[in-house]
PDB file of C-alpha atoms and ligand atoms in Angstrom:
ATOM      1  CA  MET A 222     -54.967 -13.779  26.036  1.00  0.00           C
ATOM      2  CA  LYS A 223     -52.437 -11.000  25.359  1.00  0.00           C
ATOM      3  CA  ARG A 224     -53.583  -8.558  22.666  1.00  0.00           C
ATOM      4  CA  GLN A 225     -51.465  -8.668  19.533  1.00  0.00           C
ATOM      5  CA  ARG A 226     -49.675  -5.442  18.580  1.00  0.00           C
ATOM      6  CA  ARG A 227     -50.123  -4.526  14.938  1.00  0.00           C
ATOM      7  CA  ALA A 228     -47.873  -2.115  13.057  1.00  0.00           C
ATOM      8  CA  VAL A 229     -48.718  -0.602   9.691  1.00  0.00           C
ATOM      9  CA  TYR A 230     -45.820   0.244   7.353  1.00  0.00           C
ATOM     10  CA  PRO A 231     -47.210   2.471   4.576  1.00  0.00           C
ATOM     11  CA  GLY A 232     -45.634   3.598   1.342  1.00  0.00           C
ATOM     12  CA  THR A 233     -45.712   3.626  -2.410  1.00  0.00           C
ATOM     13  CA  PHE A 234     -43.163   0.804  -2.803  1.00  0.00           C
ATOM     14  CA  ASP A 235     -42.586   1.553  -6.479  1.00  0.00           C
ATOM     15  CA  PRO A 236     -40.741  -0.805  -6.143  1.00  0.00           C
ATOM     16  CA  ILE A 237     -39.848  -2.308  -2.766  1.00  0.00           C
ATOM     17  CA  THR A 238     -36.101  -2.072  -2.096  1.00  0.00           C
ATOM     18  CA  ASN A 239     -33.806  -3.855   0.328  1.00  0.00           C
ATOM     19  CA  GLY A 240     -34.021  -0.721   2.482  1.00  0.00           C
ATOM     20  CA  HIS A 241     -37.794  -1.161   2.863  1.00  0.00           C
ATOM     21  CA  LEU A 242     -37.254  -4.861   3.497  1.00  0.00           C
ATOM     22  CA  ASP A 243     -34.747  -4.075   6.217  1.00  0.00           C
ATOM     23  CA  ILE A 244     -37.360  -1.921   7.986  1.00  0.00           C
ATOM     24  CA  ILE A 245     -40.021  -4.640   7.589  1.00  0.00           C
ATOM     25  CA  ARG A 246     -37.658  -7.202   9.173  1.00  0.00           C
ATOM     26  CA  ARG A 247     -36.902  -4.889  12.082  1.00  0.00           C
ATOM     27  CA  ALA A 248     -40.600  -4.152  12.595  1.00  0.00           C
ATOM     28  CA  SER A 249     -41.528  -7.832  12.502  1.00  0.00           C
ATOM     29  CA  ALA A 250     -39.017  -8.504  15.260  1.00  0.00           C
ATOM     30  CA  VAL A 251     -40.749  -5.943  17.499  1.00  0.00           C
ATOM     31  CA  PHE A 252     -44.452  -6.262  16.613  1.00  0.00           C
ATOM     32  CA  ASP A 253     -46.711  -9.325  16.474  1.00  0.00           C
ATOM     33  CA  ARG A 254     -48.140  -8.342  13.078  1.00  0.00           C
ATOM     34  CA  VAL A 255     -46.847  -5.985  10.419  1.00  0.00           C
ATOM     35  CA  THR A 256     -49.142  -4.858   7.631  1.00  0.00           C
ATOM     36  CA  VAL A 257     -47.280  -3.437   4.672  1.00  0.00           C
ATOM     37  CA  ALA A 258     -49.810  -0.930   3.344  1.00  0.00           C
ATOM     38  CA  VAL A 259     -49.356  -0.037  -0.310  1.00  0.00           C
ATOM     39  CA  ILE A 260     -51.017   3.179  -1.372  1.00  0.00           C
ATOM     40  CA  SER A 261     -53.179   2.601  -4.425  1.00  0.00           C
ATOM     41  CA  ASN A 262     -53.279   6.205  -5.644  1.00  0.00           C
ATOM     42  CA  PRO A 263     -49.822   7.629  -4.936  1.00  0.00           C
ATOM     43  CA  ALA A 264     -49.211  11.363  -5.272  1.00  0.00           C
ATOM     44  CA  LYS A 265     -46.382  10.512  -7.660  1.00  0.00           C
ATOM     45  CA  LYS A 266     -47.145   8.489 -10.796  1.00  0.00           C
ATOM     46  CA  ALA A 267     -46.066   4.907 -10.219  1.00  0.00           C
ATOM     47  CA  LEU A 268     -44.134   2.843 -12.745  1.00  0.00           C
ATOM     48  CA  LEU A 269     -45.520  -0.429 -11.378  1.00  0.00           C
ATOM     49  CA  SER A 270     -49.219  -1.171 -11.030  1.00  0.00           C
ATOM     50  CA  LEU A 271     -50.691  -1.800  -7.594  1.00  0.00           C
ATOM     51  CA  PRO A 272     -50.906  -5.602  -8.154  1.00  0.00           C
ATOM     52  CA  GLU A 273     -47.275  -5.633  -9.359  1.00  0.00           C
ATOM     53  CA  ARG A 274     -46.067  -3.665  -6.337  1.00  0.00           C
ATOM     54  CA  MET A 275     -48.025  -5.914  -3.957  1.00  0.00           C
ATOM     55  CA  ALA A 276     -46.883  -9.160  -5.582  1.00  0.00           C
ATOM     56  CA  LEU A 277     -43.225  -8.109  -5.333  1.00  0.00           C
ATOM     57  CA  ILE A 278     -43.627  -7.255  -1.638  1.00  0.00           C
ATOM     58  CA  ARG A 279     -45.370 -10.597  -1.006  1.00  0.00           C
ATOM     59  CA  ARG A 280     -42.499 -12.482  -2.611  1.00  0.00           C
ATOM     60  CA  ALA A 281     -39.880 -10.494  -0.749  1.00  0.00           C
ATOM     61  CA  THR A 282     -41.545 -10.980   2.635  1.00  0.00           C
ATOM     62  CA  GLN A 283     -42.397 -14.676   2.248  1.00  0.00           C
ATOM     63  CA  GLY A 284     -41.319 -16.457   5.376  1.00  0.00           C
ATOM     64  CA  LEU A 285     -41.277 -13.348   7.552  1.00  0.00           C
ATOM     65  CA  ARG A 286     -43.367 -14.029  10.617  1.00  0.00           C
ATOM     66  CA  GLY A 287     -46.554 -11.983  11.005  1.00  0.00           C
ATOM     67  CA  VAL A 288     -46.070  -9.897   7.855  1.00  0.00           C
ATOM     68  CA  GLU A 289     -48.963  -9.300   5.462  1.00  0.00           C
ATOM     69  CA  VAL A 290     -49.521  -7.016   2.484  1.00  0.00           C
ATOM     70  CA  ALA A 291     -52.576  -4.837   1.912  1.00  0.00           C
ATOM     71  CA  SER A 292     -53.513  -1.807  -0.135  1.00  0.00           C
ATOM     72  CA  PHE A 293     -55.232   1.381   0.898  1.00  0.00           C
ATOM     73  CA  SER A 294     -56.505   4.621  -0.547  1.00  0.00           C
ATOM     74  CA  GLY A 295     -57.490   7.799   1.204  1.00  0.00           C
ATOM     75  CA  LEU A 296     -56.189   8.681   4.633  1.00  0.00           C
ATOM     76  CA  LEU A 297     -53.622   6.450   6.278  1.00  0.00           C
ATOM     77  CA  VAL A 298     -55.194   6.988   9.708  1.00  0.00           C
ATOM     78  CA  GLU A 299     -58.480   5.583   8.390  1.00  0.00           C
ATOM     79  CA  PHE A 300     -56.687   2.484   7.194  1.00  0.00           C
ATOM     80  CA  LEU A 301     -54.989   2.197  10.588  1.00  0.00           C
ATOM     81  CA  ARG A 302     -58.406   2.282  12.220  1.00  0.00           C
ATOM     82  CA  THR A 303     -59.847  -0.289   9.803  1.00  0.00           C
ATOM     83  CA  VAL A 304     -57.147  -2.859  10.564  1.00  0.00           C
ATOM     84  CA  HIS A 305     -57.051  -1.983  14.291  1.00  0.00           C
ATOM     85  CA  GLY A 306     -53.414  -0.988  13.938  1.00  0.00           C
ATOM     86  CA  ASP A 307     -51.509   0.309  16.941  1.00  0.00           C
ATOM     87  CA  VAL A 308     -48.659   2.182  15.282  1.00  0.00           C
ATOM     88  CA  ILE A 309     -47.448   3.546  11.968  1.00  0.00           C
ATOM     89  CA  ILE A 310     -43.890   2.543  11.094  1.00  0.00           C
ATOM     90  CA  ARG A 311     -41.732   4.933   9.116  1.00  0.00           C
ATOM     91  CA  GLY A 312     -38.114   4.552   8.118  1.00  0.00           C
ATOM     92  CA  LEU A 313     -35.660   7.372   8.774  1.00  0.00           C
ATOM     93  CA  ARG A 314     -32.732   7.180   6.397  1.00  0.00           C
ATOM     94  CA  ALA A 315     -31.143  10.547   7.088  1.00  0.00           C
ATOM     95  CA  ILE A 316     -31.748  13.850   8.851  1.00  0.00           C
ATOM     96  CA  SER A 317     -33.236  15.128   5.593  1.00  0.00           C
ATOM     97  CA  ASP A 318     -36.152  12.678   6.013  1.00  0.00           C
ATOM     98  CA  PHE A 319     -36.944  14.073   9.423  1.00  0.00           C
ATOM     99  CA  GLU A 320     -38.809  17.278   8.636  1.00  0.00           C
ATOM    100  CA  TYR A 321     -41.344  15.643   6.301  1.00  0.00           C
ATOM    101  CA  GLU A 322     -41.763  12.659   8.607  1.00  0.00           C
ATOM    102  CA  PHE A 323     -42.234  14.909  11.628  1.00  0.00           C
ATOM    103  CA  GLN A 324     -44.985  16.831   9.798  1.00  0.00           C
ATOM    104  CA  MET A 325     -46.708  13.623   8.720  1.00  0.00           C
ATOM    105  CA  ALA A 326     -46.536  12.070  12.177  1.00  0.00           C
ATOM    106  CA  LEU A 327     -48.060  15.140  13.814  1.00  0.00           C
ATOM    107  CA  MET A 328     -50.765  15.516  11.160  1.00  0.00           C
ATOM    108  CA  ASN A 329     -51.670  11.843  11.488  1.00  0.00           C
ATOM    109  CA  ARG A 330     -51.903  12.244  15.246  1.00  0.00           C
ATOM    110  CA  ARG A 331     -54.090  15.299  14.828  1.00  0.00           C
ATOM    111  CA  LEU A 332     -56.392  13.281  12.570  1.00  0.00           C
ATOM    112  CA  ASN A 333     -56.455  10.342  14.971  1.00  0.00           C
ATOM    113  CA  ARG A 334     -55.104  10.928  18.457  1.00  0.00           C
ATOM    114  CA  HIS A 335     -54.360   7.223  18.819  1.00  0.00           C
ATOM    115  CA  ALA A 336     -52.117   7.164  15.732  1.00  0.00           C
ATOM    116  CA  GLU A 337     -48.579   6.879  17.067  1.00  0.00           C
ATOM    117  CA  THR A 338     -45.650   6.807  14.665  1.00  0.00           C
ATOM    118  CA  VAL A 339     -42.576   4.710  15.387  1.00  0.00           C
ATOM    119  CA  PHE A 340     -39.403   5.537  13.442  1.00  0.00           C
ATOM    120  CA  MET A 341     -36.882   2.876  12.593  1.00  0.00           C
ATOM    121  CA  MET A 342     -33.440   3.318  11.055  1.00  0.00           C
ATOM    122  CA  PRO A 343     -32.503   1.012   8.191  1.00  0.00           C
ATOM    123  CA  ASP A 344     -29.062  -0.560   8.009  1.00  0.00           C
ATOM    124  CA  GLU A 345     -26.541   2.114   6.991  1.00  0.00           C
ATOM    125  CA  ARG A 346     -25.922   0.241   3.713  1.00  0.00           C
ATOM    126  CA  TYR A 347     -29.341   1.444   2.564  1.00  0.00           C
ATOM    127  CA  THR A 348     -29.463   5.029   3.824  1.00  0.00           C
ATOM    128  CA  TYR A 349     -28.944   6.508   0.350  1.00  0.00           C
ATOM    129  CA  LEU A 350     -31.474   4.219  -1.357  1.00  0.00           C
ATOM    130  CA  SER A 351     -34.794   5.276  -2.850  1.00  0.00           C
ATOM    131  CA  SER A 352     -37.168   3.672  -5.317  1.00  0.00           C
ATOM    132  CA  SER A 353     -36.638   6.513  -7.815  1.00  0.00           C
ATOM    133  CA  LEU A 354     -32.864   6.126  -7.736  1.00  0.00           C
ATOM    134  CA  VAL A 355     -33.139   2.393  -8.318  1.00  0.00           C
ATOM    135  CA  LYS A 356     -35.468   2.952 -11.309  1.00  0.00           C
ATOM    136  CA  GLU A 357     -33.139   5.557 -12.774  1.00  0.00           C
ATOM    137  CA  VAL A 358     -30.093   3.299 -12.461  1.00  0.00           C
ATOM    138  CA  VAL A 359     -31.881   0.395 -14.182  1.00  0.00           C
ATOM    139  CA  ARG A 360     -33.300   2.670 -16.887  1.00  0.00           C
ATOM    140  CA  PHE A 361     -29.764   3.645 -17.885  1.00  0.00           C
ATOM    141  CA  GLY A 362     -28.325   0.165 -17.664  1.00  0.00           C
ATOM    142  CA  GLY A 363     -26.710   0.300 -14.218  1.00  0.00           C
ATOM    143  CA  GLN A 364     -26.424  -2.513 -11.722  1.00  0.00           C
ATOM    144  CA  VAL A 365     -28.812  -2.707  -8.745  1.00  0.00           C
ATOM    145  CA  ARG A 366     -27.924  -6.167  -7.460  1.00  0.00           C
ATOM    146  CA  GLY A 367     -27.934  -6.156  -3.664  1.00  0.00           C
ATOM    147  CA  LEU A 368     -30.135  -3.072  -3.508  1.00  0.00           C
ATOM    148  CA  VAL A 369     -33.433  -4.746  -4.427  1.00  0.00           C
ATOM    149  CA  PRO A 370     -34.705  -8.337  -4.204  1.00  0.00           C
ATOM    150  CA  PRO A 371     -33.857 -10.331  -7.397  1.00  0.00           C
ATOM    151  CA  PRO A 372     -37.501 -10.486  -8.651  1.00  0.00           C
ATOM    152  CA  VAL A 373     -37.650  -6.673  -8.456  1.00  0.00           C
ATOM    153  CA  GLU A 374     -34.495  -6.423 -10.521  1.00  0.00           C
ATOM    154  CA  ARG A 375     -36.010  -8.742 -13.145  1.00  0.00           C
ATOM    155  CA  VAL A 376     -39.289  -6.802 -13.323  1.00  0.00           C
ATOM    156  CA  LEU A 377     -37.488  -3.474 -13.666  1.00  0.00           C
ATOM    157  CA  LYS A 378     -35.230  -4.805 -16.403  1.00  0.00           C
ATOM    158  CA  ALA A 379     -38.333  -5.987 -18.265  1.00  0.00           C
ATOM    159  CA  LYS A 380     -39.843  -2.484 -17.948  1.00  0.00           C
ATOM    160  CA  PHE A 381     -36.722  -0.927 -19.449  1.00  0.00           C
ATOM    161  CA  PRO A 382     -35.856  -3.505 -22.124  1.00  0.00           C
ATOM    162  CA  LYS A 383     -33.311  -1.330 -23.917  1.00  0.00           C
ATOM    163  CA  PHE A 384     -30.497  -2.581 -21.705  1.00  0.00           C
TER     164      PHE A 384
HETATM  165  N1  COA B 267     -35.258   2.205   2.034  1.00  0.00           N
HETATM  166  C1  COA B 267     -35.242   2.668   0.789  1.00  0.00           C
HETATM  167  N2  COA B 267     -36.013   3.657   0.352  1.00  0.00           N
HETATM  168  C2  COA B 267     -36.833   4.223   1.220  1.00  0.00           C
HETATM  169  C3  COA B 267     -36.915   3.805   2.559  1.00  0.00           C
HETATM  170  C4  COA B 267     -36.067   2.761   2.960  1.00  0.00           C
HETATM  171  N3  COA B 267     -36.048   2.279   4.200  1.00  0.00           N
HETATM  172  N4  COA B 267     -37.828   4.552   3.189  1.00  0.00           N
HETATM  173  C5  COA B 267     -38.303   5.411   2.282  1.00  0.00           C
HETATM  174  N5  COA B 267     -37.713   5.195   1.095  1.00  0.00           N
HETATM  175  C6  COA B 267     -37.914   5.954  -0.140  1.00  0.00           C
HETATM  176  C7  COA B 267     -39.024   5.445  -0.951  1.00  0.00           C
HETATM  177  O1  COA B 267     -38.591   4.456  -1.843  1.00  0.00           O
HETATM  178  C8  COA B 267     -39.485   6.682  -1.655  1.00  0.00           C
HETATM  179  O2  COA B 267     -38.678   6.876  -2.779  1.00  0.00           O
HETATM  180  P1  COA B 267     -39.228   7.638  -4.057  1.00  0.00           P
HETATM  181  O3  COA B 267     -39.643   9.007  -3.599  1.00  0.00           O
HETATM  182  O4  COA B 267     -38.050   7.632  -4.916  1.00  0.00           O
HETATM  183  O5  COA B 267     -40.378   6.822  -4.587  1.00  0.00           O
HETATM  184  C9  COA B 267     -39.208   7.794  -0.641  1.00  0.00           C
HETATM  185  O6  COA B 267     -38.244   7.275   0.212  1.00  0.00           O
HETATM  186  C10 COA B 267     -40.386   8.164   0.207  1.00  0.00           C
HETATM  187  O7  COA B 267     -41.264   7.086   0.169  1.00  0.00           O
HETATM  188  P2  COA B 267     -42.110   6.494   1.317  1.00  0.00           P
HETATM  189  O8  COA B 267     -41.443   6.602   2.613  1.00  0.00           O
HETATM  190  O9  COA B 267     -42.537   5.138   0.893  1.00  0.00           O
HETATM  191  O10 COA B 267     -43.258   7.457   1.313  1.00  0.00           O
HETATM  192  P3  COA B 267     -44.204   7.611   0.147  1.00  0.00           P
HETATM  193  O11 COA B 267     -44.066   9.018  -0.318  1.00  0.00           O
HETATM  194  O12 COA B 267     -44.039   6.590  -0.866  1.00  0.00           O
HETATM  195  O13 COA B 267     -45.543   7.307   0.900  1.00  0.00           O
HETATM  196  C11 COA B 267     -47.433   7.785   2.253  1.00  0.00           C
HETATM  197  C12 COA B 267     -46.119   8.288   1.664  1.00  0.00           C
HETATM  198  C13 COA B 267     -48.168   6.891   1.299  1.00  0.00           C
HETATM  199  C14 COA B 267     -47.141   7.026   3.503  1.00  0.00           C
HETATM  200  C15 COA B 267     -48.229   9.066   2.560  1.00  0.00           C
HETATM  201  O14 COA B 267     -48.296   9.844   1.417  1.00  0.00           O
HETATM  202  C16 COA B 267     -49.636   8.759   3.030  1.00  0.00           C
HETATM  203  O15 COA B 267     -49.833   8.376   4.152  1.00  0.00           O
HETATM  204  N6  COA B 267     -50.621   8.967   2.142  1.00  0.00           N
HETATM  205  C17 COA B 267     -52.022   8.715   2.449  1.00  0.00           C
HETATM  206  C18 COA B 267     -52.802  10.012   2.545  1.00  0.00           C
HETATM  207  C19 COA B 267     -52.674  10.605   3.912  1.00  0.00           C
HETATM  208  O16 COA B 267     -53.064  10.021   4.907  1.00  0.00           O
HETATM  209  N7  COA B 267     -52.146  11.809   3.931  1.00  0.00           N
HETATM  210  C20 COA B 267     -51.924  12.533   5.167  1.00  0.00           C
HETATM  211  C21 COA B 267     -50.590  12.175   5.691  1.00  0.00           C
HETATM  212  S1  COA B 267     -50.171  13.307   6.980  1.00  0.00           S
END
């Protein structure tokens, strides 16, 4: 039987946006299984708890073939090993993402020589999107419809009840 190819798409997802979702869809069209790996102890302080971030990703990816959601802490390459992942997926939104991503890809490969990183470009509608921007817009009463899945919009509005 042909071995299944598993991709791991890591991030903070605080919260998941339609840009992340676009990458997950593209990855699921190329790989047999895609594990969305949510970091449990992000370097930046998260607004949403780990269970909240995971539940929103689960809802958003319902119905996508071969996609599952997991959490990890510590080194990404260790998680990749644990789930027998073949590649790390990263999204490249703009040239400005490249330098950091290049560093991470090479460090990950140094830590685990089997850890290959595959870069995917999201739809150009989402190239300016980030989780922080979305949170800021909602905090000050702006509209994020079309940029995040509807349940994410509802959760964010509940976190910033002033508007
Ligand atoms: N659409 C919209 N936004 C996107 C996006 C896309 N396709 N791709 C990235 N982003 C945004 C994210 O929302 C995030 O926005 P924010 O900074 O406002 O929160 C930003 O771009 C970068 O996020 P992301 O790509 O998810 O990276 P991250 O910083 O959240 O996660 C880890 C980085 C978790 C993958 C990395 O720190 C890691 O691997 N940590 C584990 C420890 C480790 O192994 N370290 C050694 C690595 S060499």
